């Protein structure tokens, strides 16, 4: 038999999704495709695991700068996902890989050997909780480390030097600044930390029953990896925290097999003992694989909790404005990425503000003209990553007001504002893509895709499966450097740019850029 079943697990911000695909076992000519999706299960943290008290997958905090989630919740979601998959599906699994929300970090005490001998009689959360050095993990929504970003940046020689070295200037959510803040504010907890993991490498470690290396893809979101030499940078580690070097696992290529599945999953869920665990990676690198983007000239628009825009690069080329990132893609090539924190939650905030449901929101988009007659929004409902905005504030311009009579105008303004910002702030990526593939929950929405196509002046396609990250992880679980392409399924909605609408957005860009410059400083 030359095909087998592979499981991808995406530990996302709001939910955990697992997808089982049937795909060719061995690397072919690079044009192989997965046959189909055999199963898909999801666990929504807030509603299915309410005892953790999360809101949108995050622990509530009075300070909007603090973004944290409990690692035990992810473990409980993992157990629940395997239960939902059922023993029939689990018996078929040949390989597993993880996609994780990027940048988040998990801190372990000494005693990680315990991962190898977990008993199937108790849950993962019960058994792993005692080895957590910190009960909460800072996640990508955290923006509390401005001071640490400044300190590391200064020590390494300025934003451009940090970006040339690690692929990005220091960013609040990146793991290095988060580690520095933890070591400064909780020195005792730092002292009892033996290992620092990322979300992807933590869940991979649990699956493999041993501490997993951090792959180059997720490692490049830490301000610690030398993105050209693909090694931890001594200078960046020294600028981050004392004793960091011995707490970091090795790095590895994204297609590395970490080991066989841990006995816990064999006894408890019936996975074959021979099932292999492939290194986990970040959700954005995994999505590249999940939507089948393999060449520079194609880009991905991921419309999830965060909105991200990314594509492959020929060579490492950093953003001179220091807003964007260079990560390592699952194939080992560099990829460019820009991340907007105010993604789906900002769209939902507007929808809810005017008492609409999604069909009502779409109807509002259809009822209003491209360009919104000059009404614009800078949609910073939460602190924003790009441009850097510490205090949430929604700016309404050109006569737009926050009142029920303007509900439809506000719906259009939030979406147009998001894509205008994407266009403005992704200019450094230089190449105008031939094709954009959308993924994430928002990629179901035809009206949203039409606005994206018009603003970005590019055809936007989507796939039937919106979980590009989980699907990408499943394809990566084959352990191939160029994993199979996603299965040919039903296509999702697509949109062609309309010249008359694109011309309106061309004309709007300078006004938007000026508004952003004034508001963000
Ligand atoms: C990317 C980023 C987010 C997270 C969560 O840099 O911070 O996209 O990966 O999805």
Short mmCIF file of C-alpha atoms and ligand atoms in Angstrom, two decimals:
data_model
loop_
_atom_site.label_atom_id
_atom_site.label_comp_id
_atom_site.label_asym_id
_atom_site.label_seq_id
_atom_site.Cartn_x
_atom_site.Cartn_y
_atom_site.Cartn_z
CA UNK A 1 0.00 0.00 0.00
CA UNK A 2 1.57 3.32 -0.96
CA UNK A 3 -0.76 5.62 0.93
CA UNK A 4 -1.37 5.93 4.66
CA UNK A 5 -3.21 8.08 7.20
CA UNK A 6 -1.59 11.13 8.80
CA UNK A 7 -2.87 13.28 11.63
CA UNK A 8 -2.36 17.05 11.91
CA UNK A 9 -3.20 18.80 15.18
CA UNK A 10 -3.50 22.59 15.22
CA UNK A 11 -3.32 24.09 18.71
CA UNK A 12 -4.93 27.39 17.79
CA UNK A 13 -5.85 30.45 19.83
CA UNK A 14 -9.54 29.63 20.26
CA UNK A 15 -9.71 25.93 19.50
CA UNK A 16 -7.77 22.77 18.77
CA UNK A 17 -8.43 21.13 15.41
CA UNK A 18 -7.32 17.68 14.29
CA UNK A 19 -7.44 16.53 10.66
CA UNK A 20 -6.71 13.01 9.41
CA UNK A 21 -5.66 12.79 5.75
CA UNK A 22 -4.92 9.90 3.45
CA UNK A 23 -1.69 10.69 1.59
CA UNK A 24 1.20 9.02 -0.28
CA UNK A 25 3.76 7.48 2.06
CA UNK A 26 6.95 8.47 0.30
CA UNK A 27 8.24 11.53 -1.45
CA UNK A 28 7.41 11.30 -5.16
CA UNK A 29 8.11 13.82 -7.90
CA UNK A 30 6.91 16.71 -5.77
CA UNK A 31 3.50 16.74 -7.46
CA UNK A 32 1.89 14.13 -5.20
CA UNK A 33 -1.46 14.95 -3.70
CA UNK A 34 -3.25 13.75 -0.61
CA UNK A 35 -6.22 11.59 -1.52
CA UNK A 36 -8.71 13.07 0.86
CA UNK A 37 -9.67 14.08 4.36
CA UNK A 38 -10.80 11.09 6.38
CA UNK A 39 -11.78 12.88 9.56
CA UNK A 40 -11.88 16.31 11.20
CA UNK A 41 -12.60 17.04 14.85
CA UNK A 42 -12.42 20.26 16.84
CA UNK A 43 -12.42 21.32 20.49
CA UNK A 44 -13.53 24.87 21.25
CA UNK A 45 -11.82 25.86 24.50
CA UNK A 46 -14.28 28.42 25.92
CA UNK A 47 -17.37 26.27 25.46
CA UNK A 48 -16.06 22.71 25.74
CA UNK A 49 -13.54 23.28 28.52
CA UNK A 50 -15.30 26.04 30.49
CA UNK A 51 -13.53 25.24 33.77
CA UNK A 52 -10.47 27.13 32.53
CA UNK A 53 -12.54 30.32 32.25
CA UNK A 54 -10.99 31.51 28.99
CA UNK A 55 -12.50 34.13 26.72
CA UNK A 56 -11.57 33.51 23.08
CA UNK A 57 -9.02 30.98 24.36
CA UNK A 58 -7.26 33.46 26.59
CA UNK A 59 -7.38 34.09 30.37
CA UNK A 60 -9.22 37.35 31.11
CA UNK A 61 -6.96 40.09 32.47
CA UNK A 62 -7.65 43.70 33.39
CA UNK A 63 -4.52 44.71 31.54
CA UNK A 64 -5.15 44.49 27.77
CA UNK A 65 -1.40 44.00 27.30
CA UNK A 66 -1.40 40.60 29.06
CA UNK A 67 -2.21 37.59 26.86
CA UNK A 68 -1.99 34.17 28.53
CA UNK A 69 -3.51 30.72 28.26
CA UNK A 70 -3.27 27.60 30.45
CA UNK A 71 -1.15 24.80 28.88
CA UNK A 72 -3.29 22.25 30.79
CA UNK A 73 -6.27 23.39 28.72
CA UNK A 74 -4.41 22.53 25.50
CA UNK A 75 -3.57 19.11 26.98
CA UNK A 76 -7.18 18.48 27.91
CA UNK A 77 -8.22 19.52 24.40
CA UNK A 78 -5.67 17.06 22.99
CA UNK A 79 -7.11 14.18 25.03
CA UNK A 80 -10.61 15.19 23.98
CA UNK A 81 -9.66 15.38 20.30
CA UNK A 82 -8.26 11.83 20.36
CA UNK A 83 -11.45 10.65 22.09
CA UNK A 84 -13.55 12.34 19.41
CA UNK A 85 -11.46 10.77 16.64
CA UNK A 86 -12.24 7.34 18.07
CA UNK A 87 -10.22 4.13 18.12
CA UNK A 88 -11.13 3.20 14.51
CA UNK A 89 -9.40 6.31 13.12
CA UNK A 90 -6.57 6.24 15.70
CA UNK A 91 -5.61 2.67 14.71
CA UNK A 92 -4.90 3.87 11.16
CA UNK A 93 -2.47 6.68 12.03
CA UNK A 94 1.05 6.36 10.54
CA UNK A 95 2.34 9.83 11.45
CA UNK A 96 1.39 12.85 13.56
CA UNK A 97 2.52 16.45 13.50
CA UNK A 98 1.52 19.61 15.35
CA UNK A 99 0.80 23.16 14.23
CA UNK A 100 0.91 25.68 17.07
CA UNK A 101 -0.11 29.29 17.49
CA UNK A 102 3.29 30.93 17.13
CA UNK A 103 5.49 32.62 19.76
CA UNK A 104 3.69 31.27 22.90
CA UNK A 105 5.99 29.58 25.40
CA UNK A 106 5.66 26.80 27.99
CA UNK A 107 8.11 26.47 30.89
CA UNK A 108 8.95 23.04 32.35
CA UNK A 109 10.67 22.03 35.59
CA UNK A 110 13.27 19.28 35.60
CA UNK A 111 11.62 15.87 35.19
CA UNK A 112 10.60 15.88 31.54
CA UNK A 113 11.53 12.16 31.46
CA UNK A 114 8.11 11.64 33.06
CA UNK A 115 6.62 12.27 29.60
CA UNK A 116 7.80 8.82 28.50
CA UNK A 117 6.00 6.92 31.25
CA UNK A 118 2.60 8.60 31.54
CA UNK A 119 -0.09 6.20 32.69
CA UNK A 120 -3.14 5.81 30.42
CA UNK A 121 -5.27 5.72 33.60
CA UNK A 122 -4.92 9.47 34.17
CA UNK A 123 -5.31 12.42 31.84
CA UNK A 124 -2.41 14.34 30.28
CA UNK A 125 -3.30 17.50 32.20
CA UNK A 126 -3.30 15.69 35.56
CA UNK A 127 0.10 14.17 34.95
CA UNK A 128 1.88 17.05 33.25
CA UNK A 129 0.64 19.87 35.47
CA UNK A 130 3.23 19.06 38.19
CA UNK A 131 6.13 19.56 35.76
CA UNK A 132 4.99 23.01 34.58
CA UNK A 133 7.27 25.71 36.03
CA UNK A 134 4.58 28.26 35.18
CA UNK A 135 0.84 27.46 35.14
CA UNK A 136 0.13 30.03 32.42
CA UNK A 137 1.78 30.41 29.05
CA UNK A 138 2.25 33.84 27.49
CA UNK A 139 0.75 33.69 24.00
CA UNK A 140 1.04 35.74 20.81
CA UNK A 141 -1.60 38.28 21.91
CA UNK A 142 0.64 39.47 24.75
CA UNK A 143 2.06 42.96 24.30
CA UNK A 144 3.47 43.55 27.78
CA UNK A 145 7.18 43.38 26.89
CA UNK A 146 7.87 46.78 25.31
CA UNK A 147 10.63 47.42 27.86
CA UNK A 148 12.27 44.06 27.14
CA UNK A 149 12.03 44.63 23.38
CA UNK A 150 13.85 47.91 23.82
CA UNK A 151 16.54 46.36 26.05
CA UNK A 152 17.27 43.45 23.71
CA UNK A 153 17.21 45.71 20.65
CA UNK A 154 19.67 48.11 22.28
CA UNK A 155 21.98 45.32 23.34
CA UNK A 156 22.02 43.78 19.87
CA UNK A 157 22.60 47.05 18.03
CA UNK A 158 19.23 48.40 16.86
CA UNK A 159 16.15 47.20 14.98
CA UNK A 160 17.85 46.57 11.66
CA UNK A 161 20.66 44.52 13.22
CA UNK A 162 18.17 42.39 15.18
CA UNK A 163 16.10 41.87 12.04
CA UNK A 164 19.14 40.93 9.95
CA UNK A 165 20.15 38.42 12.62
CA UNK A 166 16.82 36.89 13.71
CA UNK A 167 14.52 37.73 10.77
CA UNK A 168 12.51 40.31 12.75
CA UNK A 169 13.01 43.33 14.94
CA UNK A 170 12.10 42.59 18.58
CA UNK A 171 8.31 42.24 18.94
CA UNK A 172 6.35 42.12 22.18
CA UNK A 173 4.81 38.71 21.45
CA UNK A 174 8.09 37.08 20.37
CA UNK A 175 9.43 34.46 22.76
CA UNK A 176 12.80 36.11 23.52
CA UNK A 177 11.29 39.30 25.01
CA UNK A 178 8.71 37.13 26.83
CA UNK A 179 11.47 35.02 28.38
CA UNK A 180 13.36 38.14 29.42
CA UNK A 181 10.30 39.55 31.18
CA UNK A 182 9.60 36.23 32.93
CA UNK A 183 13.20 35.98 34.18
CA UNK A 184 13.03 39.59 35.42
CA UNK A 185 9.60 39.56 37.06
CA UNK A 186 9.55 35.95 38.37
CA UNK A 187 13.20 35.09 39.04
CA UNK A 188 12.29 32.14 41.30
CA UNK A 189 10.07 30.55 38.70
CA UNK A 190 12.78 31.15 36.09
CA UNK A 191 15.31 29.47 38.40
CA UNK A 192 13.13 26.35 38.62
CA UNK A 193 12.64 26.27 34.83
CA UNK A 194 14.71 23.55 33.16
CA UNK A 195 13.23 23.75 29.64
CA UNK A 196 11.58 26.41 27.49
CA UNK A 197 9.22 25.04 24.82
CA UNK A 198 7.06 26.68 22.19
CA UNK A 199 3.39 25.68 21.94
CA UNK A 200 4.22 23.47 18.94
CA UNK A 201 7.28 21.84 20.52
CA UNK A 202 5.50 21.35 23.88
CA UNK A 203 2.60 19.40 22.34
CA UNK A 204 5.07 17.51 20.11
CA UNK A 205 7.07 16.59 23.24
CA UNK A 206 3.92 15.22 24.84
CA UNK A 207 3.07 13.18 21.73
CA UNK A 208 6.60 11.77 21.44
CA UNK A 209 7.09 11.28 25.19
CA UNK A 210 10.36 13.19 25.18
CA UNK A 211 11.54 16.76 24.86
CA UNK A 212 11.30 17.73 21.21
CA UNK A 213 13.63 20.07 19.34
CA UNK A 214 12.22 23.40 18.12
CA UNK A 215 11.91 23.45 14.33
CA UNK A 216 13.42 26.29 12.30
CA UNK A 217 9.92 27.47 11.29
CA UNK A 218 8.58 28.17 14.76
CA UNK A 219 12.08 28.91 16.10
CA UNK A 220 12.27 31.91 13.78
CA UNK A 221 9.45 33.57 15.75
CA UNK A 222 11.55 33.91 18.89
CA UNK A 223 14.16 36.65 18.19
CA UNK A 224 16.67 33.95 19.11
CA UNK A 225 17.40 31.99 15.93
CA UNK A 226 20.04 33.12 13.47
CA UNK A 227 17.84 32.84 10.37
CA UNK A 228 20.74 32.47 7.98
CA UNK A 229 22.79 29.91 9.88
CA UNK A 230 19.73 28.17 11.37
CA UNK A 231 21.31 27.98 14.81
CA UNK A 232 20.50 29.64 18.13
CA UNK A 233 22.34 32.96 18.14
CA UNK A 234 24.77 33.25 21.06
CA UNK A 235 24.43 37.05 21.01
CA UNK A 236 20.62 36.94 21.06
CA UNK A 237 20.54 34.38 23.87
CA UNK A 238 23.00 36.46 25.92
CA UNK A 239 20.89 39.61 25.33
CA UNK A 240 17.74 37.79 26.47
CA UNK A 241 18.32 36.02 29.81
CA UNK A 242 21.08 34.42 31.85
CA UNK A 243 21.09 30.66 31.67
CA UNK A 244 18.88 30.58 28.57
CA UNK A 245 21.23 28.46 26.48
CA UNK A 246 20.90 25.37 28.70
CA UNK A 247 17.13 25.76 28.85
CA UNK A 248 16.59 25.76 25.08
CA UNK A 249 16.26 22.44 23.25
CA UNK A 250 18.22 21.94 20.02
CA UNK A 251 16.79 23.25 16.76
CA UNK A 252 15.85 20.94 13.90
CA UNK A 253 14.73 20.99 10.28
CA UNK A 254 10.92 21.05 10.01
CA UNK A 255 10.76 17.57 8.46
CA UNK A 256 12.69 15.84 11.29
CA UNK A 257 11.15 12.70 12.80
CA UNK A 258 11.24 13.27 16.56
CA UNK A 259 10.49 9.65 17.44
CA UNK A 260 7.67 7.15 17.70
CA UNK A 261 4.42 8.05 19.43
CA UNK A 262 4.53 7.83 23.25
CA UNK A 263 3.11 4.66 24.86
CA UNK A 264 0.31 6.74 26.48
CA UNK A 265 -1.39 7.26 23.10
CA UNK A 266 -0.92 3.60 22.12
CA UNK A 267 -2.58 2.29 25.28
CA UNK A 268 -5.22 4.95 25.70
CA UNK A 269 -6.36 5.59 22.12
CA UNK A 270 -5.04 2.62 20.13
CA UNK A 271 -2.48 4.40 17.89
CA UNK A 272 0.03 1.94 16.40
CA UNK A 273 3.31 1.92 18.39
CA UNK A 274 5.08 2.47 15.04
CA UNK A 275 3.31 5.81 14.36
CA UNK A 276 5.97 8.48 13.99
CA UNK A 277 5.89 12.01 15.36
CA UNK A 278 7.27 14.69 13.00
CA UNK A 279 8.57 18.00 14.44
CA UNK A 280 5.81 20.53 15.05
CA UNK A 281 5.86 24.01 13.53
CA UNK A 282 4.03 27.33 13.67
CA UNK A 283 0.48 27.68 12.38
CA UNK A 284 1.48 30.11 9.63
CA UNK A 285 4.28 27.94 8.18
CA UNK A 286 1.90 24.94 8.37
CA UNK A 287 -0.79 26.88 6.50
CA UNK A 288 1.57 27.37 3.54
CA UNK A 289 1.58 23.58 3.16
CA UNK A 290 -2.13 23.27 3.90
CA UNK A 291 -3.11 25.56 1.03
CA UNK A 292 -0.47 24.15 -1.33
CA UNK A 293 1.62 27.31 -1.81
CA UNK A 294 5.07 26.27 -2.97
CA UNK A 295 6.50 29.08 -5.05
CA UNK A 296 7.38 32.74 -4.61
CA UNK A 297 4.65 34.65 -6.49
CA UNK A 298 1.83 32.98 -4.58
CA UNK A 299 0.83 34.22 -1.16
CA UNK A 300 -1.49 33.23 1.68
CA UNK A 301 -4.10 35.32 3.40
CA UNK A 302 -4.97 33.70 6.71
CA UNK A 303 -8.16 35.17 8.18
CA UNK A 304 -8.31 33.81 11.71
CA UNK A 305 -8.06 35.26 15.21
CA UNK A 306 -5.11 37.16 13.76
CA UNK A 307 -5.00 38.07 10.07
CA UNK A 308 -1.69 37.17 8.49
CA UNK A 309 -0.31 37.67 5.01
CA UNK A 310 2.66 35.62 3.92
CA UNK A 311 4.54 33.98 1.08
CA UNK A 312 7.80 32.28 0.15
CA UNK A 313 10.93 34.33 -0.50
CA UNK A 314 13.86 33.49 -2.77
CA UNK A 315 16.35 34.75 -0.15
CA UNK A 316 16.25 36.20 3.34
CA UNK A 317 15.21 39.86 2.85
CA UNK A 318 14.11 41.79 5.94
CA UNK A 319 11.57 44.59 6.17
CA UNK A 320 13.36 47.98 6.25
CA UNK A 321 10.39 49.40 8.20
CA UNK A 322 10.86 46.57 10.75
CA UNK A 323 7.15 45.65 10.79
CA UNK A 324 7.41 42.32 9.01
CA UNK A 325 9.09 39.02 9.68
CA UNK A 326 11.21 36.44 7.94
CA UNK A 327 10.37 32.94 9.14
CA UNK A 328 11.49 29.56 7.83
CA UNK A 329 8.92 27.66 5.78
CA UNK A 330 8.39 23.88 6.15
CA UNK A 331 10.48 23.32 2.99
CA UNK A 332 13.44 25.15 4.58
CA UNK A 333 13.03 28.24 2.35
CA UNK A 334 12.60 31.68 3.90
CA UNK A 335 9.07 33.10 4.05
CA UNK A 336 7.89 36.65 4.68
CA UNK A 337 5.01 37.34 7.04
CA UNK A 338 3.10 40.23 8.46
CA UNK A 339 0.64 39.79 11.31
CA UNK A 340 -2.36 41.91 12.29
CA UNK A 341 -3.74 41.28 15.74
CA UNK A 342 -7.15 42.81 14.97
CA UNK A 343 -8.44 40.04 12.72
CA UNK A 344 -11.66 38.11 13.27
CA UNK A 345 -12.23 39.54 16.74
CA UNK A 346 -12.38 43.08 15.30
CA UNK A 347 -14.87 41.94 12.63
CA UNK A 348 -16.91 40.26 15.36
CA UNK A 349 -16.75 43.37 17.55
CA UNK A 350 -18.38 45.43 14.77
CA UNK A 351 -20.90 42.69 13.97
CA UNK A 352 -21.92 42.43 17.63
CA UNK A 353 -21.89 46.18 18.21
CA UNK A 354 -24.73 46.59 15.69
CA UNK A 355 -26.56 43.40 16.68
CA UNK A 356 -25.91 41.62 13.39
CA UNK A 357 -25.24 37.98 12.52
CA UNK A 358 -22.81 36.98 9.74
CA UNK A 359 -25.47 37.03 6.97
CA UNK A 360 -26.43 40.52 8.21
CA UNK A 361 -22.78 41.59 8.15
CA UNK A 362 -22.44 40.28 4.57
CA UNK A 363 -25.62 42.05 3.51
CA UNK A 364 -24.12 45.27 4.92
CA UNK A 365 -20.99 44.76 2.82
CA UNK A 366 -23.13 44.22 -0.28
CA UNK A 367 -25.23 47.29 0.42
CA UNK A 368 -22.29 49.70 0.62
CA UNK A 369 -20.00 50.87 -2.21
CA UNK A 370 -16.28 50.15 -2.65
CA UNK A 371 -14.41 52.94 -0.88
CA UNK A 372 -17.35 53.61 1.47
CA UNK A 373 -17.68 57.15 0.06
CA UNK A 374 -14.47 58.06 1.88
CA UNK A 375 -15.50 56.74 5.32
CA UNK A 376 -12.61 54.86 6.90
CA UNK A 377 -11.70 53.00 10.07
CA UNK A 378 -8.43 52.23 11.80
CA UNK A 379 -9.75 49.09 13.50
CA UNK A 380 -7.66 48.82 16.66
CA UNK A 381 -10.15 47.17 18.99
CA UNK A 382 -7.22 45.40 20.70
CA UNK A 383 -3.60 46.58 20.94
CA UNK A 384 -2.26 46.24 17.38
CA UNK A 385 0.94 44.59 16.19
CA UNK A 386 1.19 46.36 12.81
CA UNK A 387 1.42 49.26 13.14
CA UNK A 388 2.48 49.06 16.78
CA UNK A 389 -0.41 50.42 18.84
CA UNK A 390 -0.23 49.89 22.60
CA UNK A 391 -3.62 51.29 23.60
CA UNK A 392 -6.70 49.98 21.81
CA UNK A 393 -8.54 52.76 20.02
CA UNK A 394 -10.90 52.69 17.04
CA UNK A 395 -10.51 55.71 14.77
CA UNK A 396 -13.44 56.60 12.52
CA UNK A 397 -12.69 59.04 9.69
CA UNK A 398 -14.34 60.75 6.71
CA UNK A 399 -17.73 61.20 8.44
CA UNK A 400 -17.97 57.65 9.82
CA UNK A 401 -19.65 57.57 13.22
CA UNK A 402 -20.32 54.89 15.77
CA UNK A 403 -24.11 54.94 15.53
CA UNK A 404 -26.77 52.39 14.52
CA UNK A 405 -27.77 54.32 11.34
CA UNK A 406 -24.22 53.77 10.13
CA UNK A 407 -24.07 50.05 10.98
CA UNK A 408 -23.52 49.00 7.36
CA UNK A 409 -20.87 51.70 6.86
CA UNK A 410 -18.99 50.45 9.91
CA UNK A 411 -19.06 46.84 8.63
CA UNK A 412 -17.47 47.91 5.36
CA UNK A 413 -15.04 50.25 7.10
CA UNK A 414 -13.62 47.57 9.39
CA UNK A 415 -12.97 45.17 6.50
CA UNK A 416 -11.61 47.83 4.13
CA UNK A 417 -9.43 49.21 6.94
CA UNK A 418 -7.96 45.76 7.55
CA UNK A 419 -7.06 45.16 3.90
CA UNK A 420 -5.81 48.71 3.31
CA UNK A 421 -3.51 48.21 6.29
CA UNK A 422 -2.37 44.89 4.86
CA UNK A 423 -1.62 46.50 1.51
CA UNK A 424 0.20 49.45 3.08
CA UNK A 425 2.26 47.48 5.54
CA UNK A 426 3.21 44.59 3.26
CA UNK A 427 4.86 46.76 0.60
CA UNK A 428 8.32 45.57 1.72
CA UNK A 429 7.48 42.09 0.46
CA UNK A 430 8.05 43.70 -2.94
CA UNK A 431 6.48 41.05 -5.19
CA UNK A 432 2.92 41.55 -6.31
CA UNK A 433 1.53 37.99 -5.98
CA UNK A 434 -0.11 36.34 -8.99
CA UNK A 435 -2.45 34.46 -6.74
CA UNK A 436 -3.55 34.71 -3.14
CA UNK A 437 -4.97 31.70 -1.32
CA UNK A 438 -7.17 32.45 1.66
CA UNK A 439 -7.56 30.17 4.68
CA UNK A 440 -9.01 30.46 8.20
CA UNK A 441 -12.66 30.97 9.18
CA UNK A 442 -12.94 34.29 7.30
CA UNK A 443 -12.06 32.61 3.99
CA UNK A 444 -15.64 31.27 3.80
CA UNK A 445 -16.92 34.80 3.35
CA UNK A 446 -17.32 35.76 -0.31
CA UNK A 447 -17.78 39.48 0.37
CA UNK A 448 -14.63 39.62 2.47
CA UNK A 449 -12.66 37.93 -0.32
CA UNK A 450 -14.03 40.40 -2.89
CA UNK A 451 -12.83 43.36 -0.83
CA UNK A 452 -9.43 41.65 -0.36
CA UNK A 453 -9.16 41.07 -4.14
CA UNK A 454 -10.10 44.68 -4.93
CA UNK A 455 -7.84 46.29 -2.32
CA UNK A 456 -4.86 44.01 -2.96
CA UNK A 457 -5.57 43.95 -6.72
CA UNK A 458 -5.08 40.22 -7.01
CA UNK A 459 -7.19 37.08 -7.55
CA UNK A 460 -8.08 35.51 -4.19
CA UNK A 461 -9.01 31.84 -3.98
CA UNK A 462 -10.00 29.65 -1.08
CA UNK A 463 -10.25 25.95 -0.43
CA UNK A 464 -13.16 23.92 0.84
CA UNK A 465 -11.23 23.24 4.05
CA UNK A 466 -10.71 26.42 6.03
CA UNK A 467 -8.32 24.82 8.54
CA UNK A 468 -5.15 25.29 6.47
CA UNK A 469 -2.90 24.99 9.53
CA UNK A 470 -4.29 21.61 10.71
CA UNK A 471 -4.32 20.29 7.15
CA UNK A 472 -0.74 21.49 6.64
CA UNK A 473 0.32 19.74 9.85
CA UNK A 474 -1.32 16.51 8.61
CA UNK A 475 0.55 16.73 5.29
CA UNK A 476 3.80 17.50 7.15
CA UNK A 477 3.23 14.37 9.28
CA UNK A 478 4.38 12.38 6.21
CA UNK A 479 7.88 13.59 7.18
CA UNK A 480 8.58 14.79 3.64
CA UNK A 481 10.48 17.97 2.93
CA UNK A 482 8.01 18.77 0.15
CA UNK A 483 4.83 17.26 1.62
CA UNK A 484 2.00 16.19 -0.71
CA UNK A 485 -0.33 18.90 -1.97
CA UNK A 486 -3.74 19.22 -0.28
CA UNK A 487 -6.48 16.95 -1.68
CA UNK A 488 -8.48 18.23 -4.64
CA UNK A 489 -11.75 18.99 -2.97
CA UNK A 490 -14.52 21.38 -3.61
CA UNK A 491 -13.10 24.86 -4.08
CA UNK A 492 -14.27 27.55 -1.69
CA UNK A 493 -15.32 31.01 -2.86
CA UNK A 494 -12.94 33.00 -5.11
CA UNK A 495 -12.84 36.63 -6.19
CA UNK A 496 -11.30 38.51 -9.13
CA UNK A 497 -10.20 42.12 -8.62
CA UNK A 498 -12.57 44.60 -10.29
CA UNK A 499 -10.55 47.39 -11.99
CA UNK A 500 -13.03 50.15 -11.09
CA UNK A 501 -12.98 49.15 -7.40
CA UNK A 502 -9.18 48.70 -7.34
CA UNK A 503 -8.81 52.24 -8.75
CA UNK A 504 -10.89 53.58 -5.84
CA UNK A 505 -8.60 51.85 -3.35
CA UNK A 506 -5.47 53.08 -5.16
CA UNK A 507 -6.76 56.59 -4.64
CA UNK A 508 -7.59 55.89 -0.98
CA UNK A 509 -4.15 54.57 -0.06
CA UNK A 510 -2.38 57.92 0.58
CA UNK A 511 -5.24 59.03 2.85
CA UNK A 512 -5.15 55.76 4.73
CA UNK A 513 -1.34 55.91 5.07
CA UNK A 514 -1.54 59.46 6.42
CA UNK A 515 -4.30 58.51 8.89
CA UNK A 516 -2.26 55.55 10.13
CA UNK A 517 0.85 57.71 10.46
CA UNK A 518 -0.98 60.31 12.52
CA UNK A 519 -2.87 57.83 14.71
CA UNK A 520 -0.06 55.38 15.36
CA UNK A 521 2.68 57.96 15.58
C1 LIG B 1 2.13 35.27 13.74
C2 LIG B 1 1.23 35.41 14.91
C3 LIG B 1 -0.12 34.79 14.87
C4 LIG B 1 -0.13 33.49 15.66
C5 LIG B 1 -1.52 32.97 15.93
O1 LIG B 1 3.32 35.95 13.88
O2 LIG B 1 1.58 36.00 15.91
O3 LIG B 1 -0.55 34.59 13.57
O4 LIG B 1 0.66 32.53 15.02
O5 LIG B 1 -2.16 32.47 14.87
#
